[in-house]
């Protein structure tokens, strides 16, 4: 189950962009804690203390105990805003959790057994469809991750969320049976058929033009004699 992270937070009195910029200039992250039918509370957190937890990739599914002036507030991060150019954390929203609260949370999915999967050994590919799953559970029962064992998968087989045994008290938060992964056959690249080369006529079968014969002009008409050439001799007349 998800471990609980301890973070210190200080209350802040003013809201607004100007007040948030002043907080960030001090190396702090402005934030707000809301929910559990209570008034929202403005807080600030130390940047260097929060950053390692965000870099784990599981921050939004991690329970947080916020120490605000000696009072512990159980919460879960709901949104982390970043400055788009520098990827700098500019604000965090926390959802306050009451006793026995149930929440919807996205949990990462990890896959194991690829190296021994018979389908993958036969040339198949593991196609990961869902890297996270949306679950509904008690705030104290958030799984760290969902593990999918693909070591026995053949080509054409798939795994759905209904195939995974979830911890007690944990249910899918969506009505559809989510596909987690499948082993698919690799598509072979189809080679384009080569164009047939024009048939070559053997040299012995080619007819040489008659000696002195002029090549016919385009359109089938005989070529005119060259300028200055002697006229062709007329055929002798038949004797009577």
GROMACS .gro file of C-alpha atoms in nm:
model
  240
    1UNK     CA    1   0.000   0.000   0.000
    2UNK     CA    2   0.102   0.355  -0.058
    3UNK     CA    3   0.330   0.497   0.207
    4UNK     CA    4   0.248   0.826   0.377
    5UNK     CA    5   0.486   1.114   0.311
    6UNK     CA    6   0.546   1.377   0.576
    7UNK     CA    7   0.572   1.736   0.450
    8UNK     CA    8   0.591   2.062   0.640
    9UNK     CA    9   0.373   2.350   0.526
   10UNK     CA   10   0.330   2.704   0.648
   11UNK     CA   11   0.001   2.894   0.635
   12UNK     CA   12  -0.010   3.203   0.413
   13UNK     CA   13  -0.253   3.486   0.449
   14UNK     CA   14  -0.291   3.630   0.101
   15UNK     CA   15  -0.410   3.481  -0.227
   16UNK     CA   16  -0.360   3.614  -0.579
   17UNK     CA   17  -0.086   3.618  -0.841
   18UNK     CA   18   0.122   3.885  -0.668
   19UNK     CA   19   0.121   3.700  -0.337
   20UNK     CA   20   0.208   3.371  -0.511
   21UNK     CA   21   0.502   3.531  -0.693
   22UNK     CA   22   0.631   3.667  -0.361
   23UNK     CA   23   0.616   3.316  -0.213
   24UNK     CA   24   0.806   3.168  -0.508
   25UNK     CA   25   1.078   3.433  -0.478
   26UNK     CA   26   1.149   3.293  -0.131
   27UNK     CA   27   1.210   2.943  -0.273
   28UNK     CA   28   0.866   2.818  -0.168
   29UNK     CA   29   0.573   2.664  -0.356
   30UNK     CA   30   0.228   2.815  -0.299
   31UNK     CA   31  -0.052   2.566  -0.247
   32UNK     CA   32  -0.405   2.519  -0.125
   33UNK     CA   33  -0.576   2.246   0.082
   34UNK     CA   34  -0.950   2.200   0.023
   35UNK     CA   35  -1.227   1.946   0.077
   36UNK     CA   36  -1.383   1.750   0.366
   37UNK     CA   37  -1.653   2.022   0.395
   38UNK     CA   38  -1.402   2.272   0.534
   39UNK     CA   39  -1.279   2.611   0.417
   40UNK     CA   40  -0.981   2.609   0.179
   41UNK     CA   41  -0.650   2.674   0.350
   42UNK     CA   42  -0.362   2.855   0.177
   43UNK     CA   43  -0.019   2.705   0.244
   44UNK     CA   44   0.340   2.721   0.121
   45UNK     CA   45   0.592   2.438   0.099
   46UNK     CA   46   0.969   2.422   0.061
   47UNK     CA   47   1.061   2.360  -0.304
   48UNK     CA   48   1.357   2.133  -0.235
   49UNK     CA   49   1.155   1.917   0.002
   50UNK     CA   50   0.870   1.859  -0.242
   51UNK     CA   51   1.064   1.811  -0.567
   52UNK     CA   52   1.205   1.458  -0.496
   53UNK     CA   53   0.854   1.326  -0.432
   54UNK     CA   54   0.721   1.474  -0.756
   55UNK     CA   55   1.010   1.322  -0.952
   56UNK     CA   56   0.904   0.970  -0.847
   57UNK     CA   57   0.609   0.994  -1.087
   58UNK     CA   58   0.368   0.875  -0.815
   59UNK     CA   59   0.310   1.204  -0.635
   60UNK     CA   60  -0.058   1.231  -0.735
   61UNK     CA   61  -0.131   0.890  -0.581
   62UNK     CA   62   0.068   0.946  -0.260
   63UNK     CA   63  -0.087   1.016   0.079
   64UNK     CA   64   0.056   1.330   0.239
   65UNK     CA   65   0.053   1.428   0.605
   66UNK     CA   66   0.090   1.806   0.598
   67UNK     CA   67   0.231   1.952   0.917
   68UNK     CA   68   0.075   2.300   0.925
   69UNK     CA   69   0.187   2.485   1.239
   70UNK     CA   70   0.201   2.161   1.437
   71UNK     CA   71  -0.139   2.037   1.316
   72UNK     CA   72  -0.138   1.732   1.087
   73UNK     CA   73  -0.368   1.739   0.784
   74UNK     CA   74  -0.410   1.413   0.587
   75UNK     CA   75  -0.435   1.497   0.216
   76UNK     CA   76  -0.357   1.375  -0.133
   77UNK     CA   77  -0.217   1.590  -0.417
   78UNK     CA   78  -0.475   1.661  -0.685
   79UNK     CA   79  -0.289   1.894  -0.921
   80UNK     CA   80   0.066   2.015  -0.976
   81UNK     CA   81   0.109   2.319  -1.201
   82UNK     CA   82   0.435   2.388  -1.384
   83UNK     CA   83   0.578   2.697  -1.547
   84UNK     CA   84   0.567   2.594  -1.916
   85UNK     CA   85   0.909   2.720  -2.026
   86UNK     CA   86   1.135   2.620  -1.736
   87UNK     CA   87   0.922   2.327  -1.608
   88UNK     CA   88   0.927   2.497  -1.268
   89UNK     CA   89   0.665   2.400  -1.004
   90UNK     CA   90   0.438   2.699  -0.946
   91UNK     CA   91   0.141   2.562  -0.748
   92UNK     CA   92   0.005   2.246  -0.580
   93UNK     CA   93  -0.355   2.159  -0.493
   94UNK     CA   94  -0.423   1.914  -0.208
   95UNK     CA   95  -0.749   1.735  -0.131
   96UNK     CA   96  -0.813   1.710   0.242
   97UNK     CA   97  -0.918   1.358   0.342
   98UNK     CA   98  -1.167   1.290   0.616
   99UNK     CA   99  -1.195   0.972   0.818
  100UNK     CA  100  -1.280   0.664   0.605
  101UNK     CA  101  -1.275   0.876   0.289
  102UNK     CA  102  -1.286   0.691  -0.045
  103UNK     CA  103  -1.115   0.852  -0.339
  104UNK     CA  104  -1.054   0.800  -0.708
  105UNK     CA  105  -0.686   0.777  -0.789
  106UNK     CA  106  -0.468   0.687  -1.090
  107UNK     CA  107  -0.223   0.409  -1.007
  108UNK     CA  108   0.076   0.317  -1.229
  109UNK     CA  109   0.085  -0.022  -1.404
  110UNK     CA  110   0.412  -0.217  -1.425
  111UNK     CA  111   0.477  -0.522  -1.645
  112UNK     CA  112   0.709  -0.813  -1.573
  113UNK     CA  113   0.809  -1.140  -1.742
  114UNK     CA  114   0.877  -1.005  -2.092
  115UNK     CA  115   1.206  -1.196  -2.112
  116UNK     CA  116   1.037  -1.537  -2.077
  117UNK     CA  117   0.707  -1.474  -2.257
  118UNK     CA  118   0.670  -1.742  -2.529
  119UNK     CA  119   0.484  -1.502  -2.756
  120UNK     CA  120   0.761  -1.243  -2.737
  121UNK     CA  121   1.026  -1.512  -2.787
  122UNK     CA  122   0.847  -1.614  -3.108
  123UNK     CA  123   0.886  -1.262  -3.244
  124UNK     CA  124   0.578  -1.097  -3.096
  125UNK     CA  125   0.572  -0.750  -2.943
  126UNK     CA  126   0.431  -0.644  -2.605
  127UNK     CA  127   0.186  -0.366  -2.682
  128UNK     CA  128   0.123  -0.168  -2.361
  129UNK     CA  129  -0.220  -0.007  -2.380
  130UNK     CA  130  -0.258   0.142  -2.029
  131UNK     CA  131   0.029   0.278  -1.821
  132UNK     CA  132  -0.209   0.378  -1.537
  133UNK     CA  133  -0.548   0.261  -1.414
  134UNK     CA  134  -0.818   0.460  -1.238
  135UNK     CA  135  -0.916   0.297  -0.909
  136UNK     CA  136  -1.164   0.371  -0.634
  137UNK     CA  137  -1.041   0.287  -0.285
  138UNK     CA  138  -1.011   0.397   0.073
  139UNK     CA  139  -0.751   0.667   0.127
  140UNK     CA  140  -0.559   0.425   0.349
  141UNK     CA  141  -0.557   0.147   0.087
  142UNK     CA  142  -0.404   0.312  -0.218
  143UNK     CA  143  -0.186   0.054  -0.401
  144UNK     CA  144   0.166   0.164  -0.492
  145UNK     CA  145   0.125   0.001  -0.833
  146UNK     CA  146  -0.058  -0.268  -1.027
  147UNK     CA  147   0.171  -0.548  -1.152
  148UNK     CA  148   0.091  -0.747  -1.466
  149UNK     CA  149   0.278  -1.076  -1.525
  150UNK     CA  150   0.313  -1.143  -1.900
  151UNK     CA  151   0.549  -1.441  -1.867
  152UNK     CA  152   0.290  -1.689  -2.000
  153UNK     CA  153   0.141  -1.481  -2.281
  154UNK     CA  154   0.124  -1.609  -2.638
  155UNK     CA  155   0.084  -1.405  -2.957
  156UNK     CA  156  -0.275  -1.281  -2.978
  157UNK     CA  157  -0.341  -1.284  -2.603
  158UNK     CA  158  -0.432  -0.973  -2.403
  159UNK     CA  159  -0.475  -0.880  -2.037
  160UNK     CA  160  -0.765  -0.674  -1.903
  161UNK     CA  161  -0.810  -0.514  -1.562
  162UNK     CA  162  -1.069  -0.780  -1.476
  163UNK     CA  163  -0.791  -1.041  -1.510
  164UNK     CA  164  -0.593  -0.878  -1.227
  165UNK     CA  165  -0.671  -0.954  -0.863
  166UNK     CA  166  -0.697  -0.615  -0.692
  167UNK     CA  167  -0.636  -0.569  -0.318
  168UNK     CA  168  -0.937  -0.593  -0.087
  169UNK     CA  169  -1.140  -0.273  -0.087
  170UNK     CA  170  -0.996  -0.158  -0.421
  171UNK     CA  171  -1.220  -0.143  -0.729
  172UNK     CA  172  -1.200  -0.009  -1.082
  173UNK     CA  173  -1.330   0.348  -1.106
  174UNK     CA  174  -1.455   0.304  -1.465
  175UNK     CA  175  -1.731   0.086  -1.607
  176UNK     CA  176  -1.531  -0.044  -1.903
  177UNK     CA  177  -1.300  -0.344  -1.870
  178UNK     CA  178  -0.974  -0.163  -1.942
  179UNK     CA  179  -0.721  -0.339  -2.168
  180UNK     CA  180  -0.378  -0.327  -2.008
  181UNK     CA  181  -0.159  -0.498  -2.269
  182UNK     CA  182  -0.149  -0.746  -2.557
  183UNK     CA  183   0.114  -0.953  -2.737
  184UNK     CA  184   0.085  -0.887  -3.108
  185UNK     CA  185   0.263  -1.033  -3.410
  186UNK     CA  186   0.505  -0.807  -3.590
  187UNK     CA  187   0.382  -0.698  -3.932
  188UNK     CA  188   0.607  -0.798  -4.219
  189UNK     CA  189   0.689  -0.524  -4.463
  190UNK     CA  190   0.540  -0.602  -4.803
  191UNK     CA  191   0.793  -0.573  -5.086
  192UNK     CA  192   0.671  -0.384  -5.391
  193UNK     CA  193   0.678  -0.611  -5.702
  194UNK     CA  194   0.964  -0.526  -5.937
  195UNK     CA  195   0.861  -0.379  -6.274
  196UNK     CA  196   0.919  -0.615  -6.566
  197UNK     CA  197   1.210  -0.507  -6.783
  198UNK     CA  198   1.133  -0.466  -7.155
  199UNK     CA  199   1.220  -0.778  -7.354
  200UNK     CA  200   1.540  -0.748  -7.555
  201UNK     CA  201   1.543  -0.863  -7.919
  202UNK     CA  202   1.845  -1.079  -8.002
  203UNK     CA  203   2.088  -0.911  -8.234
  204UNK     CA  204   2.060  -1.200  -8.484
  205UNK     CA  205   1.683  -1.146  -8.512
  206UNK     CA  206   1.709  -0.774  -8.586
  207UNK     CA  207   1.668  -0.675  -8.954
  208UNK     CA  208   1.925  -0.436  -9.091
  209UNK     CA  209   1.790  -0.165  -9.322
  210UNK     CA  210   1.851  -0.214  -9.694
  211UNK     CA  211   2.156  -0.039  -9.835
  212UNK     CA  212   2.077   0.313  -9.945
  213UNK     CA  213   1.724   0.299  -9.809
  214UNK     CA  214   1.614   0.620  -9.645
  215UNK     CA  215   1.445   0.600  -9.310
  216UNK     CA  216   1.074   0.689  -9.339
  217UNK     CA  217   0.978   1.026  -9.203
  218UNK     CA  218   0.723   1.065  -8.926
  219UNK     CA  219   0.375   0.984  -9.049
  220UNK     CA  220   0.497   0.712  -9.284
  221UNK     CA  221   0.587   0.946  -9.580
  222UNK     CA  222   0.915   0.901  -9.761
  223UNK     CA  223   1.179   1.155  -9.683
  224UNK     CA  224   1.238   1.425  -9.951
  225UNK     CA  225   1.573   1.405 -10.134
  226UNK     CA  226   1.844   1.625 -10.001
  227UNK     CA  227   1.895   1.961 -10.168
  228UNK     CA  228   2.140   1.934 -10.458
  229UNK     CA  229   2.112   1.560 -10.483
  230UNK     CA  230   2.080   1.407 -10.832
  231UNK     CA  231   1.729   1.305 -10.923
  232UNK     CA  232   1.662   0.936 -10.921
  233UNK     CA  233   1.675   0.765 -11.260
  234UNK     CA  234   1.336   0.708 -11.419
  235UNK     CA  235   1.230   0.354 -11.491
  236UNK     CA  236   1.269   0.259 -11.862
  237UNK     CA  237   0.949   0.263 -12.069
  238UNK     CA  238   0.808  -0.067 -12.183
  239UNK     CA  239   0.861  -0.152 -12.553
  240UNK     CA  240   0.546  -0.189 -12.762
   0.00000   0.00000   0.00000
